[in-house]
Short mmCIF file of C-alpha atoms in Angstrom, two decimals:
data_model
loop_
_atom_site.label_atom_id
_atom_site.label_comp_id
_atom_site.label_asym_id
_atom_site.label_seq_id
_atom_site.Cartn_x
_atom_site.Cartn_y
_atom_site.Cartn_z
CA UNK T 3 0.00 0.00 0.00
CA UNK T 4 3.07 2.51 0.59
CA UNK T 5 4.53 1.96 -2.45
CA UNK T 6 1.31 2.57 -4.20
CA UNK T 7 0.65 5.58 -2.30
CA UNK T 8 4.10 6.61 -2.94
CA UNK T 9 3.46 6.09 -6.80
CA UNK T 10 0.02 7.79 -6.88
CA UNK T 11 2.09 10.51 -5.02
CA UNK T 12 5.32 11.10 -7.43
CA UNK T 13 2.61 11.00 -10.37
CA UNK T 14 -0.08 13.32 -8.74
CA UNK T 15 -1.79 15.99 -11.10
CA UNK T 16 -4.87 18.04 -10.30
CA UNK T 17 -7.33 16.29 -12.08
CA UNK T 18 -11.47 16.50 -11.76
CA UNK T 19 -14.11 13.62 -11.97
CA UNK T 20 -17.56 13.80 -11.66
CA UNK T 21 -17.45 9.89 -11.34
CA UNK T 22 -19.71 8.15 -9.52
CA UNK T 23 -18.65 4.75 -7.83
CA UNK T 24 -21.03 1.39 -9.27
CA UNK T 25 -22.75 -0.18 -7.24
CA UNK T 26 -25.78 -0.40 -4.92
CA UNK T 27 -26.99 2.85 -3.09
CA UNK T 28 -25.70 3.39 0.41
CA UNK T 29 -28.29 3.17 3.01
CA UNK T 30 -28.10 6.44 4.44
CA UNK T 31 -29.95 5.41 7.65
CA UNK T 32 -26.57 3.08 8.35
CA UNK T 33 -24.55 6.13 8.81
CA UNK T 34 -22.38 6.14 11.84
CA UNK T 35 -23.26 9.78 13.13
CA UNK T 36 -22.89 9.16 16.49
CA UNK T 37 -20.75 11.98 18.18
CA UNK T 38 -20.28 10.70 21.43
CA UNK T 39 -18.40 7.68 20.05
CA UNK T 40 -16.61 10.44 18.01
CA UNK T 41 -15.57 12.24 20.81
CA UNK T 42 -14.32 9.62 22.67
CA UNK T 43 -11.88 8.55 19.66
CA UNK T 44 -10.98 12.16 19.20
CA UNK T 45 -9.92 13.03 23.16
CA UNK T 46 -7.78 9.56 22.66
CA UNK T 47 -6.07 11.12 19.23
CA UNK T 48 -2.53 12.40 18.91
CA UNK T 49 -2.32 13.75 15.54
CA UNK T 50 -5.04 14.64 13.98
CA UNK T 51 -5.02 15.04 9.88
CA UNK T 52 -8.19 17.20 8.92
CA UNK T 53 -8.74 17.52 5.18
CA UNK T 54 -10.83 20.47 3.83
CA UNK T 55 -12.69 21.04 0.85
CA UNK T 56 -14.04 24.55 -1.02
CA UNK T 57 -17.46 23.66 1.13
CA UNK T 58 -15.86 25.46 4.35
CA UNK T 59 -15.17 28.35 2.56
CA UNK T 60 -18.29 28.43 0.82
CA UNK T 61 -19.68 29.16 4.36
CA UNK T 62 -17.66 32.48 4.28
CA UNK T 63 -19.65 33.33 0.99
CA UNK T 64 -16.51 32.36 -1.14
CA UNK T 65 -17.93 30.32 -4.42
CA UNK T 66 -16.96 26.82 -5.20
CA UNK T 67 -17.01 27.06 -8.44
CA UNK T 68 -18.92 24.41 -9.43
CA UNK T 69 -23.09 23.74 -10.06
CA UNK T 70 -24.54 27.18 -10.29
CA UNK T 71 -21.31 28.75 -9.65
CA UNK T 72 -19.48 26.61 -12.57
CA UNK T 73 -19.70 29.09 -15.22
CA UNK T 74 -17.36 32.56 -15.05
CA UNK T 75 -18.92 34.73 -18.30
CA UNK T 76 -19.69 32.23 -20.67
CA UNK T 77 -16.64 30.44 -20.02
CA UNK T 78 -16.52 27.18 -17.85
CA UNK T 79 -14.33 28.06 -14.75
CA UNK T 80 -12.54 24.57 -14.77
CA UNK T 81 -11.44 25.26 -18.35
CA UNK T 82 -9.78 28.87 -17.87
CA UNK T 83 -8.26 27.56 -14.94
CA UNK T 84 -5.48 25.30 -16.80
CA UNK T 85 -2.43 26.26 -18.46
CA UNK T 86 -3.62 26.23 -22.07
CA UNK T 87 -5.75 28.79 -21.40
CA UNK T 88 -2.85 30.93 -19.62
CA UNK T 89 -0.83 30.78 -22.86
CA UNK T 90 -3.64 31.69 -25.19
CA UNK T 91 -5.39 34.68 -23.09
CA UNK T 92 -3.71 35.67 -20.08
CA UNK T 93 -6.18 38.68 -19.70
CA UNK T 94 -8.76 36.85 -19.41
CA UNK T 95 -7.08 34.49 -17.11
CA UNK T 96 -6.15 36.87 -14.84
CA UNK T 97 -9.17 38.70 -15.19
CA UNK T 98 -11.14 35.54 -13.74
CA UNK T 99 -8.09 35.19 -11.31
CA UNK T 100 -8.33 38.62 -10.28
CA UNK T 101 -12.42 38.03 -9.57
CA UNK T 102 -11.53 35.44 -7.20
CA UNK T 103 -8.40 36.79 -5.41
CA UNK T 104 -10.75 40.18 -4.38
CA UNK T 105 -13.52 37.61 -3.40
CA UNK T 106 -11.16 35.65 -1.15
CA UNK T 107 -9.49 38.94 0.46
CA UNK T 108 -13.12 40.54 1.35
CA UNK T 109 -14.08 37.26 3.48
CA UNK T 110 -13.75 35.90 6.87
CA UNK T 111 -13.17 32.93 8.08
CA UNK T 112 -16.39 30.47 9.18
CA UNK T 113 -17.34 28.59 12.13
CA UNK T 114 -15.23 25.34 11.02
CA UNK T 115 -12.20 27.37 10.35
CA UNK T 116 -12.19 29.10 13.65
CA UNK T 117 -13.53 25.73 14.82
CA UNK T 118 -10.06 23.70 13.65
CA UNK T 119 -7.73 27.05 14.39
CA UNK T 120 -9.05 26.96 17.98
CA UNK T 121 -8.14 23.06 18.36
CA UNK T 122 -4.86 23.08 17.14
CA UNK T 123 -3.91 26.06 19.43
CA UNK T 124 -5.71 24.02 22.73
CA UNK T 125 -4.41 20.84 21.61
CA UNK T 126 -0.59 21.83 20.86
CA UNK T 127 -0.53 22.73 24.18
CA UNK T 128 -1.27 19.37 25.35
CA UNK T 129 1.64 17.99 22.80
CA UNK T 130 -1.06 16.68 20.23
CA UNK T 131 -1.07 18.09 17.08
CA UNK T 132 -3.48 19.11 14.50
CA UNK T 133 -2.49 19.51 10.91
CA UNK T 134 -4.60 21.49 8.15
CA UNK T 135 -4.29 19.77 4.37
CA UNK T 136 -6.52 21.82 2.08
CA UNK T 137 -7.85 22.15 -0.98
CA UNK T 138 -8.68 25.54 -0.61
CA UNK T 139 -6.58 27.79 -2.39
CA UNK T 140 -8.20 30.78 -0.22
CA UNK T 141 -5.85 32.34 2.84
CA UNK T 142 -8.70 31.69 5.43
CA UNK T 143 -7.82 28.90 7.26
CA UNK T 144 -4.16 30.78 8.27
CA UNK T 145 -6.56 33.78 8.82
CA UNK T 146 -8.78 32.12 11.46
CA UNK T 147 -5.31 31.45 13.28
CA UNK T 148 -4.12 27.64 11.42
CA UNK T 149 -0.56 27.10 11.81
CA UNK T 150 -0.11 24.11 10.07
CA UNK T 151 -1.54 24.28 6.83
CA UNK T 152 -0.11 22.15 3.54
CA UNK T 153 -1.73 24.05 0.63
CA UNK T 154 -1.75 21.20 -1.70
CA UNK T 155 -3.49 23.43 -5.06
CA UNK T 156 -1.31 26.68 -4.14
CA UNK T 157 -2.78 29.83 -3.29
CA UNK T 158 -4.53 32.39 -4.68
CA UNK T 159 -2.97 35.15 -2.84
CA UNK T 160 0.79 34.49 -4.07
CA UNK T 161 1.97 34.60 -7.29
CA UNK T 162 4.40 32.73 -9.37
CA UNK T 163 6.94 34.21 -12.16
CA UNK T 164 6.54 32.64 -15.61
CA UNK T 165 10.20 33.47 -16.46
CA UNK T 166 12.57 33.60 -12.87
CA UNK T 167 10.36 31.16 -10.67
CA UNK T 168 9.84 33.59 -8.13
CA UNK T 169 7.13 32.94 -5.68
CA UNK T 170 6.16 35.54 -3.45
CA UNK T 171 2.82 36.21 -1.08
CA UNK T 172 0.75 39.18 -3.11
CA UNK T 173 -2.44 40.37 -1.26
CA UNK T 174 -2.37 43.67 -3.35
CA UNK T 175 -5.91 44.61 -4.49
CA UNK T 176 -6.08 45.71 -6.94
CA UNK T 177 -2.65 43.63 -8.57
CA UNK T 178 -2.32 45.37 -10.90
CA UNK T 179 -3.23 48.79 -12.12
CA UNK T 180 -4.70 47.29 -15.58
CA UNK T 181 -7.24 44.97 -13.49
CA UNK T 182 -8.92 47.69 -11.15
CA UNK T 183 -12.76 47.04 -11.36
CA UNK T 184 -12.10 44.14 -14.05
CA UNK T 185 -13.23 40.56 -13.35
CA UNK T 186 -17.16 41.04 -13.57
CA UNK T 187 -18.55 37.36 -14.22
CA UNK T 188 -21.31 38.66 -15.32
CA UNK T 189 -21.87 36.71 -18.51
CA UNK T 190 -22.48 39.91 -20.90
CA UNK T 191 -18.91 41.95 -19.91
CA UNK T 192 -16.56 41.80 -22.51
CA UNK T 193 -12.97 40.75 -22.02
CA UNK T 194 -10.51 43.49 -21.12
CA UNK T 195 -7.93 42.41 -23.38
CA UNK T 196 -5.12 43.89 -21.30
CA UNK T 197 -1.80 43.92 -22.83
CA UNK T 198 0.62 41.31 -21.68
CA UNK T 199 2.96 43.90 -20.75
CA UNK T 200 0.65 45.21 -18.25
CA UNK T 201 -0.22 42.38 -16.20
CA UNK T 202 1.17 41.71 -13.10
CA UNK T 203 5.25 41.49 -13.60
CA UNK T 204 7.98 40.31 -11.67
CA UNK T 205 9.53 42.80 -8.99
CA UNK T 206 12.49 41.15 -9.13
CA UNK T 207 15.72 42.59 -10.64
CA UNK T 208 16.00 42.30 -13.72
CA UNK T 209 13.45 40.12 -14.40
CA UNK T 210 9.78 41.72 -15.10
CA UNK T 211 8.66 38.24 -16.20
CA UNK T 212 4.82 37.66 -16.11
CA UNK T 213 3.31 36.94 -13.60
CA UNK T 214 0.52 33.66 -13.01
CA UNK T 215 -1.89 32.68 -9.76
CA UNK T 216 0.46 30.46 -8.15
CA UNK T 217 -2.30 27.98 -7.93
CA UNK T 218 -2.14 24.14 -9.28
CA UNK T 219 -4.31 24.54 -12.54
CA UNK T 220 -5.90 21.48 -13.66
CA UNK T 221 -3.78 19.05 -15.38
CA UNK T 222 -0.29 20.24 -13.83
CA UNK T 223 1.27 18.11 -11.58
CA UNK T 224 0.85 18.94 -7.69
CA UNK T 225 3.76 20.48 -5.87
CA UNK T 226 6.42 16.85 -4.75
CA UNK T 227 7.15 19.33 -1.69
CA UNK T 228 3.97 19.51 -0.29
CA UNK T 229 3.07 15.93 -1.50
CA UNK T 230 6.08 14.29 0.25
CA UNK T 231 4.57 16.64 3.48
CA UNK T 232 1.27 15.07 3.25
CA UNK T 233 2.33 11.64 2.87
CA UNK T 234 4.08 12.00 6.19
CA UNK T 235 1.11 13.34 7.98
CA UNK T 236 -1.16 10.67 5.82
CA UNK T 237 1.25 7.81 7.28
CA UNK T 238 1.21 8.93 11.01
CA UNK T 239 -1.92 10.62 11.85
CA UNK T 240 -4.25 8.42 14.02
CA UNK T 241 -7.74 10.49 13.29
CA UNK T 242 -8.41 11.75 10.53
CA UNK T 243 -11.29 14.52 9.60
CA UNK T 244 -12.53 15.48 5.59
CA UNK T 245 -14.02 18.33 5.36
CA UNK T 246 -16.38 20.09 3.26
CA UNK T 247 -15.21 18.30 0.37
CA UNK T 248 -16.74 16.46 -2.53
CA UNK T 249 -14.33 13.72 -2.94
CA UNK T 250 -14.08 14.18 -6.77
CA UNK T 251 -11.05 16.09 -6.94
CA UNK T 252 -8.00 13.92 -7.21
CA UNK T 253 -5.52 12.71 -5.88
CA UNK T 254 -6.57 14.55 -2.69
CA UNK T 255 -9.76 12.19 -3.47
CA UNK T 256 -8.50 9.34 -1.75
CA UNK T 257 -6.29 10.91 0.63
CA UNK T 258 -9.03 9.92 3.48
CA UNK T 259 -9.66 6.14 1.81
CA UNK T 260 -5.57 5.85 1.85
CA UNK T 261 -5.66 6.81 5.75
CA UNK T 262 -8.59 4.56 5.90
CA UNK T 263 -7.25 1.78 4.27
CA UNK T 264 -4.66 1.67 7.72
CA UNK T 265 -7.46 1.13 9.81
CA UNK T 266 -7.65 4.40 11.70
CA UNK T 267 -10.89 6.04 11.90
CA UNK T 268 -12.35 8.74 9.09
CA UNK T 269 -14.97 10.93 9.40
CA UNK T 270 -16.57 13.02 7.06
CA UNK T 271 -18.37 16.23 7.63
CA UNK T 272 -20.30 17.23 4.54
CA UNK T 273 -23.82 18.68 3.50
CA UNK T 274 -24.53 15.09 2.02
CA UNK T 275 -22.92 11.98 1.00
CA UNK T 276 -20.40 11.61 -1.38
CA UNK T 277 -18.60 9.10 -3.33
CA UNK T 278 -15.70 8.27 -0.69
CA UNK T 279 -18.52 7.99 2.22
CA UNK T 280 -18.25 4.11 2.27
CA UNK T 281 -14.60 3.84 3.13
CA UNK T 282 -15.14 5.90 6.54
CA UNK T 283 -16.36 5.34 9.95
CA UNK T 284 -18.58 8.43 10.49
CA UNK T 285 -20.57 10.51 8.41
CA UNK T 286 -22.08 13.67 10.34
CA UNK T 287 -24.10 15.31 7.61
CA UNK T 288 -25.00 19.40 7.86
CA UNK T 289 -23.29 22.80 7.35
CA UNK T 290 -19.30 22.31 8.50
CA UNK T 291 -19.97 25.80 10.65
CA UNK T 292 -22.62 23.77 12.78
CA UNK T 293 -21.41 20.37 12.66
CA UNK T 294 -17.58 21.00 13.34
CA UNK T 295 -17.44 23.13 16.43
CA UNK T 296 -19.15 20.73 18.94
CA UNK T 297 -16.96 18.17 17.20
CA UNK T 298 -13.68 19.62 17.50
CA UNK T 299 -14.65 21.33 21.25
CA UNK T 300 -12.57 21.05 24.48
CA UNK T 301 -13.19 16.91 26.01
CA UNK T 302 -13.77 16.43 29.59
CA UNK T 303 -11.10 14.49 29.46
CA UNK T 304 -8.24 17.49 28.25
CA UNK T 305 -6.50 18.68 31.46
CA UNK T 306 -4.99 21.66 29.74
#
């Protein structure tokens, strides 16, 4: 199973499916919810993996980007969001980018993320520790007070030069001169067309490269840095929490079934099943913001 993991790992891209797994329909009513048996596993747990999906930040008002929020202009938002589309328009790219990056910097952080930023603080202090994997490519969970936090599709508030390399942490708004007040979705506002030469550029010397979202677009291969991280945290945590995620997303997909397939306990927190809800032990269905907080909460049994 390690070496597989290890494979899936080295070979990991960003890739979508709206698969659904064969077979008969789970019977909902089977559902371990029970949160008393939760909380008894979770005041016994040493390190804690939680995995989070764009459904926690869609409870600060951020969109996911998919169902009614799939569509930026006329243009699906899964297909600007690869490099193809980077090459061909970056204007409109960015433009789309630049929608989202002044969506994520005008939001706060919800009930879950203050929810898990409140346990790791409690529970480092007991020496347990509580790491943050994400999906998200928002800054919320570090702004709700997250430490640990593996990024594993980048982040929409850094950016990445085309030409140097460069990464660098850009909460600027606007970015760039050229994209004040540009980014409507609305599907009848025309592209900007902004010259290339007045996107966002490199500040380093000599360099004035282009700038891109130094996000994982779909179809590039996920950062071996963070992957390697994740693996280590996948291989020693002994709970393990997903989060407001759909499970269709891979590889982070079957991060939770991997961790599962070791025999320590899963649970989900989701608005409704999903396709990776058969490998876990608990399912607690509802909003992350009311579901998470009594979950995560200070145990009798915590001394500190």
């Amino acid at each position: 199973m390690l070496l597989q993991s290890r494979a899936a790992f080295a070979l990991g891209r960003r890739m979508c499916s709206t698969h659904v797994m064969k077979g008969p329909l789970m019977d909902t009513a089977r559902l371990n919810s029970d949160m008393s048996e939760f909380r008894e596993v979770f005041s016994k747990a040493k390190h804690i993996a939680i995995i989070t999906g764009a459904g926690v930040s869609a409870e600060s008002g951020v969109p996911t980007f998919r169902g009614e929020n799939e569509k930026w202009r006329k243009w699906q938002s899964q297909d600007l969001a690869t490099p193809e589309a980077f090459s061909r328009t970056p204007s409109r790219v960015w433009e789309f980018y630049h929608y989202r990056r002044e969506l994520a910097l005008n939001k706060k952080p919800s009930a879950a993320h203050l929810a898990i930023a409140e346990c790791e603080a409690r529970l480092r202090k007991q020496g347990r520790s509580v790491v943050v994997i994400t999906q998200c490519t928002d800054d919320l969970h570090r702004q709700a007070g997250s430490k640990h936090v593996l990024k594993i599709h980048g982040s929409l508030l850094e950016t990445r030069c085309v030409s140097c390399g460069h990464v660098t942490a850009n909460r600027r708004s606007p970015i760039c001169a050229a994209l004040k007040d540009k980014g409507a979705p609305d599907p009848d506002v025309a592209d900007a067309q902004i010259p290339v030469d007045k996107l966002p550029r490199c500040g380093e010397s000599d360099c004035r490269g282009l700038l891109r979202p130094n996000v994982v677009f779909f179809g590039e291969t996920l950062d071996s840095h963070i992957l390697t991280k994740v693996e280590k945290e996948m291989e020693t945590c002994d709970l393990c929490l997903v989060v407001g995620t759909s499970s269709i997303v891979y590889p982070a997909a079957m991060f939770g079934p991997q961790i599962a397939s070791r025999g320590i306990p899963v649970a989900e927190f989701n608005t409704k099943t999903t396709p990776k809800t058969e490998y876990f032990m608990y399912h607690f269905q509802g909003p992350c913001g009311a579901t998470l907080p009594p979950a995560l909460a200070r145990h009798e049994s915590e001394v500190v």
